[in-house]
PDB file of C-alpha atoms in Angstrom:
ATOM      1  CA  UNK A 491      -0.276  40.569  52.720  1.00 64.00           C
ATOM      2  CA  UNK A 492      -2.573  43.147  50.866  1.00 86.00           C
ATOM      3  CA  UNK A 493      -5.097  42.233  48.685  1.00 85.00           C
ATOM      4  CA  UNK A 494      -3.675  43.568  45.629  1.00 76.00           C
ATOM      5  CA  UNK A 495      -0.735  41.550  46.735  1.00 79.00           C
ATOM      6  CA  UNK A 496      -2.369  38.394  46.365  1.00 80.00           C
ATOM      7  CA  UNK A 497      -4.537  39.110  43.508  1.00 77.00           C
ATOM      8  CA  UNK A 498      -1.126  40.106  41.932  1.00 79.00           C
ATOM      9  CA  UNK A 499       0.864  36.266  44.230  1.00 81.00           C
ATOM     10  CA  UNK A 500      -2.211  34.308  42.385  1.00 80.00           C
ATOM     11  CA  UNK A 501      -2.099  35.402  39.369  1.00 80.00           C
ATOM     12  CA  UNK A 502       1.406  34.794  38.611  1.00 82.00           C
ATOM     13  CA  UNK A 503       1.317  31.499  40.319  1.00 81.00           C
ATOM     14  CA  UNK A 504      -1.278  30.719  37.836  1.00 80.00           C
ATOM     15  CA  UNK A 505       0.879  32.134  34.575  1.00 83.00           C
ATOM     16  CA  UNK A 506       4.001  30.045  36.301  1.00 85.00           C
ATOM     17  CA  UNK A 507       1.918  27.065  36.444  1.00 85.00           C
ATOM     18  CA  UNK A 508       0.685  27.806  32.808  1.00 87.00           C
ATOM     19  CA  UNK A 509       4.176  27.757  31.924  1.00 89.00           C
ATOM     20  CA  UNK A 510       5.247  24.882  33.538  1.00 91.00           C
ATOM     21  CA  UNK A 511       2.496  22.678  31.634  1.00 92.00           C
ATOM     22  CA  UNK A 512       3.295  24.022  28.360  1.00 93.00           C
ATOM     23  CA  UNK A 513       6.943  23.384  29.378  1.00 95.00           C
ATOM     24  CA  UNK A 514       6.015  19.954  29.903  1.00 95.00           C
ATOM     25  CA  UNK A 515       3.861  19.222  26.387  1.00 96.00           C
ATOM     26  CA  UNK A 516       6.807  20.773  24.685  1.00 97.00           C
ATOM     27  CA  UNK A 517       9.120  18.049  26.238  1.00 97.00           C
ATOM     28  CA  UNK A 518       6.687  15.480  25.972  1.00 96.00           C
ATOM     29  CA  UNK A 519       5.619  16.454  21.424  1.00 97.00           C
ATOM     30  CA  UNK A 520       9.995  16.818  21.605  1.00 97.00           C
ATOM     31  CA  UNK A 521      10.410  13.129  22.747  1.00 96.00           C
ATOM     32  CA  UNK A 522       7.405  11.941  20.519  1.00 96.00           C
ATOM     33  CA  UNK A 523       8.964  13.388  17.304  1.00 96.00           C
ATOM     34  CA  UNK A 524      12.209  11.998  18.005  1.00 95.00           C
ATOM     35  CA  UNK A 525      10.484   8.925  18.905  1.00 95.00           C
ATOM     36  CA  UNK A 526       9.244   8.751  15.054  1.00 94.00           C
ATOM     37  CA  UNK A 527      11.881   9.711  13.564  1.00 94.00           C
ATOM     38  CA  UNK A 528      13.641   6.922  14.990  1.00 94.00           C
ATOM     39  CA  UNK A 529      11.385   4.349  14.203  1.00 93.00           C
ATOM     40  CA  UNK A 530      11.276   5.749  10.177  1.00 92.00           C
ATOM     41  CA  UNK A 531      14.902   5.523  10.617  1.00 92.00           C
ATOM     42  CA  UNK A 532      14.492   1.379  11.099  1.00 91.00           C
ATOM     43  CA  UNK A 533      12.096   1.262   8.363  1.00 92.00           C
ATOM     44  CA  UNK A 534      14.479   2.658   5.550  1.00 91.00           C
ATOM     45  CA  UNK A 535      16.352  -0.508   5.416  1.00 93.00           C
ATOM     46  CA  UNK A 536      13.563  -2.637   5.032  1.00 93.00           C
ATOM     47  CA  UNK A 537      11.938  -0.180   2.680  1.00 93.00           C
ATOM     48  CA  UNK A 538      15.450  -0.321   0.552  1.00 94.00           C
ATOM     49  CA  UNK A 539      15.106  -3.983   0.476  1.00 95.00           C
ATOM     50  CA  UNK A 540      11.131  -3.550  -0.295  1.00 94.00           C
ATOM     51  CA  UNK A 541      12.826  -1.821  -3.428  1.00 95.00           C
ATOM     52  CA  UNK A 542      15.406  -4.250  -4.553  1.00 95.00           C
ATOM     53  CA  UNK A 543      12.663  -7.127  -3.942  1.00 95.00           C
ATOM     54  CA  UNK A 544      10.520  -5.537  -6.513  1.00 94.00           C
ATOM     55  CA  UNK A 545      12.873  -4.461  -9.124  1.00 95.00           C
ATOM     56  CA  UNK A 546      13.747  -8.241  -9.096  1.00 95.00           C
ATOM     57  CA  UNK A 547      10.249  -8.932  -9.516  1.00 95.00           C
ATOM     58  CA  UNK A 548       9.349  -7.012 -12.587  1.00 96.00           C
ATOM     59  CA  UNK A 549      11.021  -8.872 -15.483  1.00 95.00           C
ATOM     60  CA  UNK A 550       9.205 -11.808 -13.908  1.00 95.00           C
ATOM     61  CA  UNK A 551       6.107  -9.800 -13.464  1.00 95.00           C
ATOM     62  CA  UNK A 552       6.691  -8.437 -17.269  1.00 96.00           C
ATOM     63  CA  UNK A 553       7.075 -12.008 -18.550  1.00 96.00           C
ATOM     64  CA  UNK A 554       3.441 -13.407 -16.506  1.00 96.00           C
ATOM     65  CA  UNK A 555       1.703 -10.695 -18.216  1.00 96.00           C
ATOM     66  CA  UNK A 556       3.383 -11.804 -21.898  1.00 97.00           C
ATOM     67  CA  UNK A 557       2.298 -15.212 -20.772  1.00 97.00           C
ATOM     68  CA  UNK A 558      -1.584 -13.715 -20.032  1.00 97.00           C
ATOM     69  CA  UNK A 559      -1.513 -12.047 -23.181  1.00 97.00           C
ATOM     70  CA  UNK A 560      -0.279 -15.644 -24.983  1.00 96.00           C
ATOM     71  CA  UNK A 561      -3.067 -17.215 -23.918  1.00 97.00           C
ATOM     72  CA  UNK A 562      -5.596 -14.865 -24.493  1.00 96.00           C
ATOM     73  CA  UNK A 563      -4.569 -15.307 -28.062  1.00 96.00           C
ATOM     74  CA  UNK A 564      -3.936 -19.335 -27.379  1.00 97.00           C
ATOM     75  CA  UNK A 565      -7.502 -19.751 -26.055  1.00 96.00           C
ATOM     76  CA  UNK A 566      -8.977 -17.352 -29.126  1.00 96.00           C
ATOM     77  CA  UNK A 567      -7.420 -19.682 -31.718  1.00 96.00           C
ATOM     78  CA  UNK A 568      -8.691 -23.032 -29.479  1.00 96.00           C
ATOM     79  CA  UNK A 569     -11.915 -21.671 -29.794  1.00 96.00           C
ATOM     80  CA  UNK A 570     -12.095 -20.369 -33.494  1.00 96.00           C
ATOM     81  CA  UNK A 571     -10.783 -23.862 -34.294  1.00 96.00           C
ATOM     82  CA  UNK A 572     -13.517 -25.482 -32.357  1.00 95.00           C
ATOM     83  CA  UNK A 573     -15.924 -23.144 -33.964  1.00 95.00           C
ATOM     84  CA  UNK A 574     -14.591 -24.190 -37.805  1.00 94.00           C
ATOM     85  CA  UNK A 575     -14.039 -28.190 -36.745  1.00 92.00           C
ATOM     86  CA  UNK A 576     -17.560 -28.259 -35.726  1.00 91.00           C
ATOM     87  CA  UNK A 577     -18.649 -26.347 -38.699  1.00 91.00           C
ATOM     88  CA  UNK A 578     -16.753 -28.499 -40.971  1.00 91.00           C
ATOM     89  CA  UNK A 579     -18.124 -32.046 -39.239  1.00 89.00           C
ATOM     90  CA  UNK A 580     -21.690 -30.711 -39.754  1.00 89.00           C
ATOM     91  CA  UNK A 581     -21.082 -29.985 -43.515  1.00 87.00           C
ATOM     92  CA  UNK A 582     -19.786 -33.332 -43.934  1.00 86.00           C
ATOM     93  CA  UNK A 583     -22.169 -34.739 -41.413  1.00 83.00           C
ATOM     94  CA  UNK A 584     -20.008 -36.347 -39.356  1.00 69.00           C
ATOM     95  CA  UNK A 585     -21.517 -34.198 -35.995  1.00 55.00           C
ATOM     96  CA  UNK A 586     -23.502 -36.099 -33.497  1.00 60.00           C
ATOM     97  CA  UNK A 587     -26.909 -34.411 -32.694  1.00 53.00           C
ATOM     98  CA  UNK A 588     -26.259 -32.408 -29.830  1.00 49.00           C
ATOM     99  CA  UNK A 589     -30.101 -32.640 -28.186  1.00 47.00           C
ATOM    100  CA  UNK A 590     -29.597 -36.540 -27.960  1.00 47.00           C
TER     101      UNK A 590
END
């Protein structure tokens, strides 16, 4: 064989074998994808039933935060009341000294 004829043999081996690995990679990223996109596939159910969980949740969820908001106000008025019954014992003077 002449030499150009194996420069020319080498070369293309070379570009085959180039080929051949990209080949491969393509295969490889093909099988991944579809690997993915079957495991998203088993999450929709569960993600469907994520849904349904939490629209069942939020009239509870609405009805904790009325609840919060209640006793914001309920602790407010506790304290106000303390506030007056402890003014009102002192102008009678009916309040025990506090330092004793």
């Amino acid at each position: 064989m002449s030499e150009l004829a194996a420069v020319v043999a080498a070369e293309t081996a070379s570009s085959s074998l180039d080929y051949i690995l990209l080949k491969d990679m393509n295969q490889l990223t093909q099988k991944r994808y579809a690997d993915m996109v079957n495991f998203v596939k088993g999450l929709q159910p569960q993600m469907e039933e994520l849904l349904v969980c939490q629209e069942a949740a939020e009239p509870v969820l609405e009805a904790i935060a009325k609840l919060e908001q209640n006793m914001t106000t309920i602790e407010s008025a506790v304290s106000q009341l303390e506030h007056e019954s402890k003014q009102v014992m002192q102008q009678l003077g009916l309040a025990k000294d506090s330092s004793s």
